[in-house]
């Protein structure tokens, strides 16, 4: 089956540092990748949609300068949380949609990255 | 504005029982309705999905019932097992970007 690998799975860092999270589709090409944020016992909130080779589209209220997204290839997207602060602590999850001709290709999710900012 | 409403928030079922989770949507442009299962500390995993031209889809113990006129759909888990204890999210997608709109989630606990 389609596998999405997310790295790191857990990161703890000091306030003010930048953190990069990688999302890779291991056995398929992903034309589109999505980044979500999830707080404890809450649903997933879409942060941004990225298409390979183009700028990401951010959801309303998401600071594009704070959450930098790069989708340089069909198998890799990265999310960089710049100058992270404690309020950025959350569970970040990526997903990838398979390249295909049908519109309803499912999204496959990574296992998330738990970010804790001290 | 929440476009997909999910209930109940939590559900406790005895082993062997039927778990039923309901969702309702407002946006008639939605054309694909997946259900995801999420265990603590993990990402969501696709469980089963349905398109609006079908009223029911069954895969093993999992069944989606879809009522297009009422704009409602539900997940039925037959013969629920303790291993089914997880959070379940309904979702819907529309448009060329195929972005998922998630329901608020249901925490299912199946008692042994």
Coordinates of N, CA, C and O in Angstrom, one line a residue, chain A residues 24-85:
Chain A
X24 N 7.6 12.3 3.1 CA 8.0 11.6 1.9 C 7.0 10.6 1.5 O 6.5 9.8 2.4
X25 N 6.6 10.5 0.3 CA 5.8 9.4 -0.3 C 6.8 8.4 -0.7 O 7.7 8.6 -1.6
X26 N 6.8 7.2 -0.1 CA 7.8 6.2 -0.3 C 7.6 5.4 -1.6 O 8.6 4.9 -2.2
X27 N 6.4 5.1 -2.0 CA 6.2 4.1 -3.1 C 5.2 4.7 -4.1 O 4.7 3.9 -4.9
X28 N 5.1 6.0 -4.1 CA 4.2 6.6 -5.1 C 4.6 8.0 -5.3 O 5.2 8.6 -4.5
X29 N 4.2 8.6 -6.4 CA 4.4 10.0 -6.7 C 3.2 10.8 -6.3 O 2.1 10.4 -6.5
X30 N 3.5 11.9 -5.6 CA 2.4 12.7 -5.0 C 2.4 14.1 -5.7 O 3.3 14.9 -5.5
X31 N 1.4 14.3 -6.4 CA 1.3 15.6 -7.1 C 0.9 16.7 -6.0 O 1.3 17.8 -6.2
X32 N 0.2 16.3 -5.0 CA -0.3 17.2 -4.0 C 0.0 16.7 -2.6 O -0.2 15.5 -2.4
X33 N 0.5 17.5 -1.8 CA 0.7 17.2 -0.4 C 0.0 18.2 0.5 O -0.1 19.4 0.1
X34 N -0.5 17.8 1.6 CA -1.2 18.6 2.5 C -0.6 18.6 3.9 O -0.1 17.6 4.3
X35 N -0.7 19.7 4.6 CA -0.1 19.8 5.9 C -1.3 20.2 6.9 O -2.0 21.1 6.6
X36 N -1.4 19.4 8.0 CA -2.4 19.6 8.9 C -1.8 19.8 10.3 O -0.7 19.4 10.6
X37 N -2.6 20.4 11.1 CA -2.3 20.6 12.5 C -3.4 20.0 13.4 O -4.6 20.2 13.0
X38 N -3.0 19.3 14.4 CA -4.0 18.7 15.3 C -3.7 18.9 16.7 O -2.6 18.5 17.2
X39 N -4.6 19.6 17.5 CA -4.5 19.7 18.9 C -5.1 18.5 19.6 O -5.9 17.8 19.0
X40 N -4.7 18.3 20.9 CA -5.2 17.1 21.6 C -6.7 17.0 21.6 O -7.4 18.0 21.8
X41 N -7.2 15.8 21.2 CA -8.6 15.5 21.2 C -9.4 16.4 20.3 O -10.6 16.6 20.5
X42 N -8.8 16.9 19.2 CA -9.5 17.8 18.3 C -9.3 17.2 16.9 O -8.5 16.2 16.7
X43 N -9.9 17.7 15.9 CA -9.9 17.3 14.6 C -8.6 17.8 13.9 O -7.9 18.6 14.4
X44 N -8.4 17.4 12.7 CA -7.3 17.9 11.9 C -7.7 19.2 11.2 O -8.8 19.3 10.6
X45 N -6.9 20.2 11.3 CA -7.1 21.4 10.6 C -6.1 21.6 9.5 O -4.9 21.6 9.7
X46 N -6.6 21.8 8.3 CA -5.7 22.0 7.1 C -5.0 23.3 7.3 O -5.6 24.3 7.5
X47 N -3.7 23.2 7.1 CA -2.9 24.4 7.1 C -2.6 24.9 5.7 O -2.7 26.1 5.4
X48 N -2.2 24.0 4.9 CA -1.8 24.4 3.5 C -1.8 23.2 2.6 O -1.7 22.1 3.0
X49 N -1.9 23.6 1.3 CA -1.8 22.6 0.2 C -0.7 22.9 -0.6 O -0.5 24.1 -1.0
X50 N 0.2 21.9 -0.9 CA 1.3 22.2 -1.8 C 1.3 21.3 -3.0 O 1.0 20.1 -2.9
X51 N 1.6 21.9 -4.1 CA 1.8 21.1 -5.4 C 3.2 21.2 -5.8 O 3.9 22.2 -5.7
X52 N 3.7 20.1 -6.3 CA 5.1 20.0 -6.7 C 5.5 21.1 -7.7 O 4.8 21.3 -8.7
X53 N 6.5 21.8 -7.3 CA 7.1 22.8 -8.2 C 6.4 24.2 -8.1 O 6.7 25.1 -8.9
X54 N 5.4 24.3 -7.3 CA 4.7 25.6 -7.2 C 4.5 26.0 -5.7 O 4.8 25.2 -4.8
X55 N 4.2 27.3 -5.5 CA 4.0 27.8 -4.2 C 2.8 27.1 -3.5 O 1.8 26.8 -4.1
X56 N 2.9 27.0 -2.2 CA 1.9 26.4 -1.4 C 0.7 27.4 -1.2 O 0.9 28.6 -1.3
X57 N -0.5 26.8 -1.1 CA -1.7 27.6 -0.8 C -2.0 27.4 0.6 O -2.3 26.3 1.1
X58 N -2.1 28.6 1.3 CA -2.3 28.5 2.8 C -3.7 28.8 3.1 O -4.4 29.6 2.4
X59 N -4.2 28.1 4.1 CA -5.6 28.4 4.6 C -5.6 29.7 5.4 O -4.6 30.2 5.9
X60 N -6.8 30.3 5.4 CA -7.0 31.5 6.1 C -6.5 31.4 7.6 O -6.9 30.5 8.3
X61 N -5.8 32.4 8.0 CA -5.3 32.4 9.4 C -3.9 31.8 9.6 O -3.4 31.8 10.7
X62 N -3.4 31.1 8.6 CA -2.1 30.4 8.7 C -1.0 31.4 8.2 O -1.1 31.8 7.0
X63 N 0.0 31.7 9.0 CA 1.0 32.6 8.6 C 2.0 31.9 7.6 O 2.8 31.1 8.1
X64 N 2.0 32.4 6.4 CA 2.9 31.7 5.4 C 4.4 32.0 5.7 O 5.3 31.2 5.4
X65 N 4.7 33.1 6.4 CA 6.1 33.4 6.7 C 6.6 32.6 8.0 O 7.8 32.5 8.2
X66 N 5.6 32.1 8.7 CA 6.0 31.3 9.9 C 6.1 29.8 9.5 O 6.9 29.1 10.0
X67 N 5.2 29.4 8.7 CA 5.1 28.0 8.3 C 5.5 27.9 6.8 O 4.7 28.0 5.9
X68 N 6.8 27.7 6.6 CA 7.3 27.6 5.2 C 7.2 26.2 4.7 O 7.7 25.3 5.3
X69 N 6.6 26.1 3.5 CA 6.4 24.8 2.9 C 7.1 24.8 1.6 O 7.0 25.7 0.7
X70 N 7.9 23.7 1.4 CA 8.6 23.5 0.1 C 8.2 22.1 -0.4 O 8.2 21.1 0.3
X71 N 7.9 22.1 -1.7 CA 7.5 20.8 -2.3 C 8.3 20.6 -3.6 O 7.9 20.9 -4.7
X72 N 9.6 20.3 -3.3 CA 10.6 20.3 -4.4 C 10.5 19.2 -5.4 O 11.0 19.3 -6.5
X73 N 9.9 18.1 -4.9 CA 9.8 16.9 -5.8 C 8.5 16.2 -5.6 O 7.7 16.5 -4.8
X74 N 8.2 15.2 -6.5 CA 7.0 14.5 -6.4 C 6.9 13.5 -5.2 O 5.9 12.9 -5.0
X75 N 8.0 13.4 -4.4 CA 8.0 12.5 -3.3 C 8.4 13.2 -2.0 O 8.5 12.6 -0.9
X76 N 8.6 14.5 -2.0 CA 9.1 15.2 -0.8 C 8.5 16.6 -0.6 O 8.5 17.4 -1.5
X77 N 7.9 16.8 0.6 CA 7.5 18.1 1.0 C 8.0 18.4 2.4 O 8.2 17.5 3.2
X78 N 8.4 19.6 2.6 CA 8.9 20.0 3.9 C 8.1 21.2 4.5 O 7.7 22.0 3.8
X79 N 8.0 21.1 5.8 CA 7.3 22.2 6.6 C 8.4 22.7 7.6 O 8.9 21.9 8.4
X80 N 8.7 24.0 7.5 CA 9.6 24.6 8.4 C 8.8 25.6 9.3 O 8.2 26.5 8.8
X81 N 8.9 25.3 10.6 CA 8.3 26.2 11.6 C 9.4 27.2 12.0 O 10.3 26.8 12.6
X82 N 9.3 28.4 11.6 CA 10.3 29.4 11.8 C 10.1 30.1 13.2 O 8.9 30.4 13.5
X83 N 11.2 30.4 13.9 CA 11.1 31.1 15.2 C 10.0 30.5 16.0 O 9.0 31.3 16.4
X84 N 10.0 29.3 16.3 CA 8.9 28.6 17.0 C 8.8 29.1 18.4 O 9.7 29.4 19.1
X85 N 7.5 29.1 18.8 CA 7.2 29.6 20.2 C 6.3 28.5 20.8 O 5.7 27.7 20.1

